[in-house]
Tab-separated table of C-alpha atoms in Angstrom:
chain	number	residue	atom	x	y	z
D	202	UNK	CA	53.064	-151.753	82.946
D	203	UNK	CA	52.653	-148.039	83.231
D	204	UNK	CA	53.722	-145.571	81.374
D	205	UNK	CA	55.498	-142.232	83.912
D	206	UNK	CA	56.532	-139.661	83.193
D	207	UNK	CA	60.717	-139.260	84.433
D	208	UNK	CA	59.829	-136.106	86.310
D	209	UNK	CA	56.742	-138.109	88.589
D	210	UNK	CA	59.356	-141.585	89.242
D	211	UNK	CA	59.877	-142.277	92.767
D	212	UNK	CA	62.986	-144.414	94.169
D	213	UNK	CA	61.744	-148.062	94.915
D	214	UNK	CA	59.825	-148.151	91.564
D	215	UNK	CA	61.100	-150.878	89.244
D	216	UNK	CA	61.383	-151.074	85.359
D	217	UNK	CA	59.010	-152.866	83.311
D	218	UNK	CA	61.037	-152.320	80.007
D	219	UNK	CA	64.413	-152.204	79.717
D	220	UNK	CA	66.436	-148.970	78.398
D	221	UNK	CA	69.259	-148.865	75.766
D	222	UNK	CA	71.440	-146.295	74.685
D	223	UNK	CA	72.193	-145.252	70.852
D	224	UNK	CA	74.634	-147.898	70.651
D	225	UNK	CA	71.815	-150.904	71.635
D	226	UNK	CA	73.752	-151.066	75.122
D	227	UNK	CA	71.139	-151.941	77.494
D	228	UNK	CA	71.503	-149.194	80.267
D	229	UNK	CA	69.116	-150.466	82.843
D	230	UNK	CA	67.371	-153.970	82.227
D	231	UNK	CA	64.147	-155.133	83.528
D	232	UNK	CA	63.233	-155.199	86.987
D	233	UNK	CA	65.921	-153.076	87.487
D	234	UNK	CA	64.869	-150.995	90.831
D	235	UNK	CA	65.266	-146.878	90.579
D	236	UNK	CA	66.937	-145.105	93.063
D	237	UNK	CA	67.126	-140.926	93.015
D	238	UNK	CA	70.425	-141.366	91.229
D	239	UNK	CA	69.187	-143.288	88.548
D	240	UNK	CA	66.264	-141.231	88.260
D	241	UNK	CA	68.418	-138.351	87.792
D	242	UNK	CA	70.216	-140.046	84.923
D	243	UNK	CA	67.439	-140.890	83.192
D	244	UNK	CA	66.508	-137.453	83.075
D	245	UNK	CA	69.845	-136.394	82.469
D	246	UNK	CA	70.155	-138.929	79.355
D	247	UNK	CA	67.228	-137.068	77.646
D	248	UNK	CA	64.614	-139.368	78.292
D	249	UNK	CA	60.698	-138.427	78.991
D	250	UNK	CA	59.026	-141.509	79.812
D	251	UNK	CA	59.440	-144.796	81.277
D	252	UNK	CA	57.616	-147.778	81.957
D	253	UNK	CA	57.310	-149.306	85.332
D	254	UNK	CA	55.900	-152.360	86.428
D	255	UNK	CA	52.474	-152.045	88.654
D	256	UNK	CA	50.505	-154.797	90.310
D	257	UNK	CA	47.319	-153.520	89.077
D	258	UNK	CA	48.408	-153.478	85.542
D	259	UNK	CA	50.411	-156.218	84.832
D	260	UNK	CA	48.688	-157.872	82.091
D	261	UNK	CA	49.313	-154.780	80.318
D	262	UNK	CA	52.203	-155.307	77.441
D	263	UNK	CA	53.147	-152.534	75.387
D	264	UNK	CA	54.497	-153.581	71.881
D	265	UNK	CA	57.274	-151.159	70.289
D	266	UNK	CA	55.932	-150.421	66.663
D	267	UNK	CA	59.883	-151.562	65.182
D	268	UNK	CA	62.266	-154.093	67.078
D	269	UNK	CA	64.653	-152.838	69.613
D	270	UNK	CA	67.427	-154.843	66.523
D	271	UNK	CA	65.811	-152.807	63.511
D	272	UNK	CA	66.072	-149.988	65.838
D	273	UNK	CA	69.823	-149.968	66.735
D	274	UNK	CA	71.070	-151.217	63.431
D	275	UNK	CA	68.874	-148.515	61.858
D	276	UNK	CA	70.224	-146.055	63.862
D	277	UNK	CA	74.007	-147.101	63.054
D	278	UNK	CA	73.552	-147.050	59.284
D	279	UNK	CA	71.832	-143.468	60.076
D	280	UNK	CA	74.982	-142.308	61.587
D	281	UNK	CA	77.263	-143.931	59.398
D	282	UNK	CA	75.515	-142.937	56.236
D	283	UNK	CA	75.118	-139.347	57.444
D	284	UNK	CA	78.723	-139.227	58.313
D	285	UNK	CA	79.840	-140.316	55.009
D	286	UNK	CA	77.675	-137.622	53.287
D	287	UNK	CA	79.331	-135.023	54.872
D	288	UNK	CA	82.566	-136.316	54.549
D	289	UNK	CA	84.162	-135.988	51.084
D	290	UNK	CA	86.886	-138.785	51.882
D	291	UNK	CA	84.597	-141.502	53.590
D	292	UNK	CA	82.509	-140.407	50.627
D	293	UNK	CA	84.250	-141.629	47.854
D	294	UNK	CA	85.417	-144.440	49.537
D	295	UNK	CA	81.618	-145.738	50.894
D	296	UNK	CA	79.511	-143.999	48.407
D	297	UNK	CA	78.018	-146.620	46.245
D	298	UNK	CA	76.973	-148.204	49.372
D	299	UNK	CA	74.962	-145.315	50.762
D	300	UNK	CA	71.907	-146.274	49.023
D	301	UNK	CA	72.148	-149.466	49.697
D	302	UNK	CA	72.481	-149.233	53.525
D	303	UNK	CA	69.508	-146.980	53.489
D	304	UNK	CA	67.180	-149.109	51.154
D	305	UNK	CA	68.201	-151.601	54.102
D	306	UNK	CA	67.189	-149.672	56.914
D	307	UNK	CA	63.749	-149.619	55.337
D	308	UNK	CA	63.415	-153.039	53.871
D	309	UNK	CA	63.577	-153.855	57.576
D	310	UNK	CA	61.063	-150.961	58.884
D	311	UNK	CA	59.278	-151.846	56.445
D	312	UNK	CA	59.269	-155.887	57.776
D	313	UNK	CA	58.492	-154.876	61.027
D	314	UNK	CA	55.225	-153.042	60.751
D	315	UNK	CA	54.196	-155.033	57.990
D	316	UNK	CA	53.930	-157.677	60.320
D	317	UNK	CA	51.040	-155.906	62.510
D	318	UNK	CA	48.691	-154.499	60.252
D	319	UNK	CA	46.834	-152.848	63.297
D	320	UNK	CA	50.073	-151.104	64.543
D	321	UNK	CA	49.793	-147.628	65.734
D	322	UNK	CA	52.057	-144.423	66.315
D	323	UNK	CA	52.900	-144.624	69.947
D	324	UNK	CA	55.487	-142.519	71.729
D	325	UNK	CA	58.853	-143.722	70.444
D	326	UNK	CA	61.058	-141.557	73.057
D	327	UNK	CA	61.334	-143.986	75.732
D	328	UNK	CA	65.435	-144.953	75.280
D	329	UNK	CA	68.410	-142.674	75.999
D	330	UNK	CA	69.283	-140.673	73.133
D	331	UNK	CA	72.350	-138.304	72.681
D	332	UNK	CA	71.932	-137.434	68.970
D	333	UNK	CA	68.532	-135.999	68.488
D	334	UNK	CA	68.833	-136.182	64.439
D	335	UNK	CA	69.226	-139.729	64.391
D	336	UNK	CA	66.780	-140.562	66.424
D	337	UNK	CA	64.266	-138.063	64.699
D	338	UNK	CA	65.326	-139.231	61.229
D	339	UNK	CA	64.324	-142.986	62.219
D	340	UNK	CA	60.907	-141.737	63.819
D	341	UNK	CA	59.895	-139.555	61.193
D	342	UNK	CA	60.869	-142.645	58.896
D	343	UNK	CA	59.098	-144.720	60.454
D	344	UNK	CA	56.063	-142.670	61.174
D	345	UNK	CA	55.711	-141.922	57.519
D	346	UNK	CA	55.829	-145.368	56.219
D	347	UNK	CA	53.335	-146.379	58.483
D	348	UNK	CA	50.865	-143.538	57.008
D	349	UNK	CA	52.161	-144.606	53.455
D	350	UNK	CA	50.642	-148.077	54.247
D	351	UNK	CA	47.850	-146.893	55.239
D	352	UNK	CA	47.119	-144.643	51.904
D	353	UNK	CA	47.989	-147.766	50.128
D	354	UNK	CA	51.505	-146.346	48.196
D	355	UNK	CA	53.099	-149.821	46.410
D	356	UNK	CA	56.075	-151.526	47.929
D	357	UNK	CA	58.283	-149.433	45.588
D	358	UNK	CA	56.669	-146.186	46.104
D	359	UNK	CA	57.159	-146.485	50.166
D	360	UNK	CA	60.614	-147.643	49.054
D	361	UNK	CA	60.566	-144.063	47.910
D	362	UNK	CA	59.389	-142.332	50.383
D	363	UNK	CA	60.740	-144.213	52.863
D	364	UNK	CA	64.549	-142.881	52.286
D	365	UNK	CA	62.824	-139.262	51.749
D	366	UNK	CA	61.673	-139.390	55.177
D	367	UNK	CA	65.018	-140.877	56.800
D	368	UNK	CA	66.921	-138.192	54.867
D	369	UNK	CA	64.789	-135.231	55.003
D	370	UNK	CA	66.996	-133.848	57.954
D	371	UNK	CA	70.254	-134.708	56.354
D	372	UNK	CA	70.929	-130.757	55.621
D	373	UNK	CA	71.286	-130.111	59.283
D	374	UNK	CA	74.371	-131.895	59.764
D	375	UNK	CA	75.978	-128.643	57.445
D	376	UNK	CA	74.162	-126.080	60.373
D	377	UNK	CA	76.785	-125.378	63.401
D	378	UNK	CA	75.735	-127.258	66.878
D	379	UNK	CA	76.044	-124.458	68.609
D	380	UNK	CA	72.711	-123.194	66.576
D	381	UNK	CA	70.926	-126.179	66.348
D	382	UNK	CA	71.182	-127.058	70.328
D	383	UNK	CA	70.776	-123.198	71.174
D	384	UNK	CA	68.891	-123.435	74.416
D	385	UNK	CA	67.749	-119.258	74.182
D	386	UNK	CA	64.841	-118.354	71.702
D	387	UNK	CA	67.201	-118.077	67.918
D	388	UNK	CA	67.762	-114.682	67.134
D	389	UNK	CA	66.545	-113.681	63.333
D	390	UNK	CA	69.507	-114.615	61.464
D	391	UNK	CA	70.191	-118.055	63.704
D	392	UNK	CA	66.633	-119.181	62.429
D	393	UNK	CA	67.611	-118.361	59.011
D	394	UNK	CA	70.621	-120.525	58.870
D	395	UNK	CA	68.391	-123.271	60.265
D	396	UNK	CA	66.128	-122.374	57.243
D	397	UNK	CA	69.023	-123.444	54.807
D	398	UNK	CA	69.058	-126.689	55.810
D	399	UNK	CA	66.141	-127.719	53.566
D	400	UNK	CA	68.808	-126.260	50.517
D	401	UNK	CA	71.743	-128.046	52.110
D	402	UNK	CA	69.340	-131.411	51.863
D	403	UNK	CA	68.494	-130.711	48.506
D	404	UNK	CA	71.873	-129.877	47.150
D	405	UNK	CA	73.889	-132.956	48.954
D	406	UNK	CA	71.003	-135.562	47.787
D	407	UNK	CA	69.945	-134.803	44.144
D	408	UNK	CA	73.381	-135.879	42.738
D	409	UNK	CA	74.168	-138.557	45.314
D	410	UNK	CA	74.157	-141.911	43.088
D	411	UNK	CA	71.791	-144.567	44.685
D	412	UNK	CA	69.687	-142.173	46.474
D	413	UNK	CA	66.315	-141.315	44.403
D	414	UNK	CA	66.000	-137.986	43.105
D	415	UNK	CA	62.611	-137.716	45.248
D	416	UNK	CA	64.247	-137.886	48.221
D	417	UNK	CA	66.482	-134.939	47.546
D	418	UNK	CA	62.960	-132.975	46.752
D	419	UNK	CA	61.505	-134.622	50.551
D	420	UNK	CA	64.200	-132.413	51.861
D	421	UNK	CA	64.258	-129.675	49.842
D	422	UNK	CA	60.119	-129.419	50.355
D	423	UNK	CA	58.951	-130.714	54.061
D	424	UNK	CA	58.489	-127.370	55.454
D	425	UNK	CA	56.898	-126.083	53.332
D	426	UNK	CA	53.264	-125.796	53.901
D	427	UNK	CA	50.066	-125.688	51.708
D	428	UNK	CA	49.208	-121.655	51.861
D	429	UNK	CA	52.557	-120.754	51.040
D	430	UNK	CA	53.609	-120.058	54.774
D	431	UNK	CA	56.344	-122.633	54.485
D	432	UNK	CA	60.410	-122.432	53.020
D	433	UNK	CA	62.624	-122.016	51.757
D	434	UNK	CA	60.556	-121.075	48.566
D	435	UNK	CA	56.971	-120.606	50.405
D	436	UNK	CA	55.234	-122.780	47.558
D	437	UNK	CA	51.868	-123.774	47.672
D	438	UNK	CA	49.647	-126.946	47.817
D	439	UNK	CA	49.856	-127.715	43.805
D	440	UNK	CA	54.007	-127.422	43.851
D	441	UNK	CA	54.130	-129.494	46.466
D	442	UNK	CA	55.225	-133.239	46.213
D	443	UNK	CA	53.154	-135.517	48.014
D	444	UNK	CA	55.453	-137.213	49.960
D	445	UNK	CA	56.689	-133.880	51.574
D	446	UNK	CA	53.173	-133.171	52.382
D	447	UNK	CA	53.293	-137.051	54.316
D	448	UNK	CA	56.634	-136.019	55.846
D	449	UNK	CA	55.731	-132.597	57.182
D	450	UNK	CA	53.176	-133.996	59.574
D	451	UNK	CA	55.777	-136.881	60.761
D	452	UNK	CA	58.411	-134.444	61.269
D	453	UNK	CA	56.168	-131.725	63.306
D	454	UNK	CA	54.761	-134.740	65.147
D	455	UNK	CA	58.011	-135.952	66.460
D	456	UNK	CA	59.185	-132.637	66.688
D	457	UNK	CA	56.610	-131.716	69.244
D	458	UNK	CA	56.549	-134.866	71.205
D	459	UNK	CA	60.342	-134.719	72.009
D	460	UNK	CA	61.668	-132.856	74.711
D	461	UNK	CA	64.246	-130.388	73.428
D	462	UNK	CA	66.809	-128.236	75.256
D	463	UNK	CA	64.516	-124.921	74.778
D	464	UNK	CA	61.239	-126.413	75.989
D	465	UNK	CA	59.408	-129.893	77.594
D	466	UNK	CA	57.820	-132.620	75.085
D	467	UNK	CA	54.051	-132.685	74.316
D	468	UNK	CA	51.869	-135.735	75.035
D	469	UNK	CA	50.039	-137.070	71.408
D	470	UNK	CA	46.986	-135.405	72.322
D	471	UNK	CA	48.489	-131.899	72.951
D	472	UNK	CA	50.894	-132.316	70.073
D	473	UNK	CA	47.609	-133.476	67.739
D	474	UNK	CA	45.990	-130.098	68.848
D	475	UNK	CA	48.704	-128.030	67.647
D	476	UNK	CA	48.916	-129.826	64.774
D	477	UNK	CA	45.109	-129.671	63.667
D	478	UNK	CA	45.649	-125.937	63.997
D	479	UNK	CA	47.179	-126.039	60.588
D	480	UNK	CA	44.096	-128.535	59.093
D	481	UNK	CA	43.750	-127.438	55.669
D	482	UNK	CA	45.939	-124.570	55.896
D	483	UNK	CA	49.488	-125.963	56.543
D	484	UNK	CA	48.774	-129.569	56.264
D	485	UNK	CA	46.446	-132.220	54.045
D	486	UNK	CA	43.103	-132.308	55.350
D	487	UNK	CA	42.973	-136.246	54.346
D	488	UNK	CA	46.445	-137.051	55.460
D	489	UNK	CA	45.276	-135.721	59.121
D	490	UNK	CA	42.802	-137.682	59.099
D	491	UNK	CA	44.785	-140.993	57.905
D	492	UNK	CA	47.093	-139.643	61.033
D	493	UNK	CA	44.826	-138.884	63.804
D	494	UNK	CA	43.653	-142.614	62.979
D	495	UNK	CA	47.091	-144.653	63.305
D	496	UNK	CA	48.161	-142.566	66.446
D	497	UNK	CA	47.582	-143.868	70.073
D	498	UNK	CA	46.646	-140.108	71.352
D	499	UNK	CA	46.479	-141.490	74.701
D	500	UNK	CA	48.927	-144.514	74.691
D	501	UNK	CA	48.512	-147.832	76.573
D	502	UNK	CA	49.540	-147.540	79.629
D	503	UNK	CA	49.299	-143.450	80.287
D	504	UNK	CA	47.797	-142.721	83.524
D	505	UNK	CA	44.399	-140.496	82.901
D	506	UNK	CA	42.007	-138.543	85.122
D	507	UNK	CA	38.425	-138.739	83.527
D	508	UNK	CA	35.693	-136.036	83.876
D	509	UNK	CA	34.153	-137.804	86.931
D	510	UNK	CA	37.135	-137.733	88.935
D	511	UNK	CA	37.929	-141.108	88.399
D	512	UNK	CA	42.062	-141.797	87.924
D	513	UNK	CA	43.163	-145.160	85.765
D	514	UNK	CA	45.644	-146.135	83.066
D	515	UNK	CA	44.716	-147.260	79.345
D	516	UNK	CA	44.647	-150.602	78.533
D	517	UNK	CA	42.965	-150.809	74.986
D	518	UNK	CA	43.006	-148.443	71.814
D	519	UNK	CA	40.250	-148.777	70.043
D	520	UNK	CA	40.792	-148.382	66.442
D	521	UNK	CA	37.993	-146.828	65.324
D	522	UNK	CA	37.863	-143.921	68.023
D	523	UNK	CA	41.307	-143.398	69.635
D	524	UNK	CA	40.100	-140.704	71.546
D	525	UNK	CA	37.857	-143.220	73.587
D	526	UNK	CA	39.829	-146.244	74.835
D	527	UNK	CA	39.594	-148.403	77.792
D	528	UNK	CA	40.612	-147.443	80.943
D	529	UNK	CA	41.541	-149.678	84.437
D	530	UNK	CA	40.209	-147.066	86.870
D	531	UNK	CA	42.735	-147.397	89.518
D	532	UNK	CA	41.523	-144.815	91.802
D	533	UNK	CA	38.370	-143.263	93.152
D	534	UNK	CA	36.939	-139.470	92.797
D	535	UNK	CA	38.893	-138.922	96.892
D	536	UNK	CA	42.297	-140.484	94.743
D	537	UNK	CA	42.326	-143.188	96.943
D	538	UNK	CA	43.618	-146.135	95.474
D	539	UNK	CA	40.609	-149.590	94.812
D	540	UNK	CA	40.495	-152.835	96.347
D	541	UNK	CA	39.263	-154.075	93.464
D	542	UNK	CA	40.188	-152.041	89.764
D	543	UNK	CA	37.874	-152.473	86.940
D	544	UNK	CA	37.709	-151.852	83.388
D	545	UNK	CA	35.804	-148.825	81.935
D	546	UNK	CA	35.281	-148.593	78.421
D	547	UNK	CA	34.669	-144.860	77.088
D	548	UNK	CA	33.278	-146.191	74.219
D	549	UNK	CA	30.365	-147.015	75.775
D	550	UNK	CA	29.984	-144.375	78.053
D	551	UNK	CA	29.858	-140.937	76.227
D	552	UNK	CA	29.174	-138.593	79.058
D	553	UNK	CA	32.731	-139.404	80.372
D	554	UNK	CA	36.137	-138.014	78.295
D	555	UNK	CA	39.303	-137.815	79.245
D	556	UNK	CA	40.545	-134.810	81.335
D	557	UNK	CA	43.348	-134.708	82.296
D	558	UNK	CA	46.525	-136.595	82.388
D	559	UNK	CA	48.688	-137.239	85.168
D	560	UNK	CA	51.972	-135.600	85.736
D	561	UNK	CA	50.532	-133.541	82.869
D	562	UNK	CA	50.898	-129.978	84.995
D	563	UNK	CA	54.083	-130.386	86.225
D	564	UNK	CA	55.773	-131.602	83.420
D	565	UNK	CA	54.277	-130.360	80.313
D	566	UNK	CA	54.379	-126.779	78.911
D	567	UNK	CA	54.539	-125.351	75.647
């Protein structure tokens, strides 16, 4: 399978993993063959990539890092859950459940990439989404449990953290949608209502019975940064809690790699540059590091132009050095497509990098 971006599908090309929508509906199913008015729903439907099947790269399977089940039940308790926050009536009515459905969305994340202790971050926006804070409260979740693994936190501390990281958003369900989906740049005071969210977060989550006061303080704290550049309260790195400091690289992560109404999505590698721009400064220096090594900067299945002109798709990650994976060069230095594709490991062959990506120029800007 290959991984394309929606703007570079052409019509006869046929899926190689289905697509569902919030509800778990599956909205096209394998095999299924585009046409341009599919295509144009896709795109419509808020969705980046796809994968498509490819003779040349069959034998390439991309596992998702949850299951598509934890994913939609996840992202039903989400919307239920955030509902009932916000709602004084469903409140008092659901309220001692909250907790629990939460601590049960990440009992299950939790499950899931427990069960592949070699699992890394790969692009999660590949299914139609119409409610961007669900979907970015279950990534950043998910991303930051991962990296808690990682570190090593106890079952009970990701526990923790876990329902900081699914709730650090929660404030922006208080901002009006007519901010928060603003297609123009904000103006000054639109971007400081968006500010207040982290307060909003903080002030609907510390009292909220079954919901640990640490999560309230994830909210509260994931923008802000270690020089004091952050808010609401522009702390610096000693006030900070940990688990913020975890959550503000999952949340600018995600945040970069999703397309939004006011600009396209980055790829891993461009949203990793960005990111290191803050190394030290805005975020850990070690929890970078414990990032950059659990995220597939060029994921399987990404088409790639390499320094010698040579076009192919990755097939391998290698753990070690994710910035040097495998490659099936498809295509020679003229772009014409090989008889016979081969493998080409980067690892072993330092004078070549990665150069480019494809679909890259047309589809990606800042």
């Amino acid at each position: 399978m290959r991984l394309i971006p929606v703007t570079s599908l052409q019509p006869g090309m046929r899926l190689a993993k289905k697509i569902h929508n919030d509800e778990g509906v599956v909205l096209l199913a394998i095999d299924s063959e585009l046409t341009s008015g599919i295509i144009r729903k896709l795109h419509n439907h808020g969705l980046d990539y796809v994968y498509i099947q490819d003779a040349d790269t069959e034998d390439i399977v991309v596992k998702d890092i949850i299951t598509s089940e934890t994913r939609h039940k996840a992202l039903q308790e989400i919307k239920t859950g955030f509902r009932s926050l916000i709602d004084p009536q469903a409140q008092k009515k659901n309220y001692p459940l909250i907790g629990r459905s939460f601590s049960g969305v990440v009992d299950s994340i939790l499950n899931d990439i427990s069960s592949d202790p070699e699992v890394m971050i790969m692009l999660l926006n590949i299914n139609a989404k119409d409610q961007y804070l669900y979907h970015h409260s279950l990534n950043v979740c998910i991303y930051t449990l991962l990296l808690g693994k990682v570190h090593g936190y106890s079952t009970e501390e990701l526990h923790v953290l876990g329902i900081g990281s699914l709730l650090h958003d929660i404030g922006k369900i208080k901002i009006p949608n007519s901010i928060l989906s603003k297609p123009e740049r904000l103006t000054d005071m639109e971007y400081e209502e968006i500010k207040l969210h982290t307060e909003y977060g903080y002030k609907m989550l510390k009292d909220e019975p079954g919901i640990p006061l640490l999560a309230a303080h994830c909210a509260y704290q994931h923008h802000e940064r270690l020089n004091g550049s952050g808010y609401p309260r522009g702390i610096t790195e000693p006030d900070i809690h940990e688990y913020a400091k975890w959550i503000a690289i999952a949340d600018s992560y995600d945040a970069l790699t999703t397309s939004r109404v006011y600009r396209s999505a980055l790829l891993p590698h461009q949203a990793l540059e960005v990111l290191y721009a803050g190394y030290g400064t805005m975020y850990d220096k070690y929890m970078m590091e414990v990032f950059k090594s659990r995220v597939a900067i060029y994921p399987i299945g990404l088409t790639v132009i390499l320094s010698n002109g040579l076009k192919g798709v990755v097939v391998h990650i290698h753990k070690s050095i994710t910035q040097r994976p495998i490659i099936r060069i498809l295509y020679n230095e003229a772009g014409e497509r090989l008889d016979s594709p081969y493998d080409l490991d980067l690892l072993a062959h330092h004078s070549i990098v990665i150069a480019g990506v494809e679909g890259l120029n047309t589809h990606m800007h800042t």
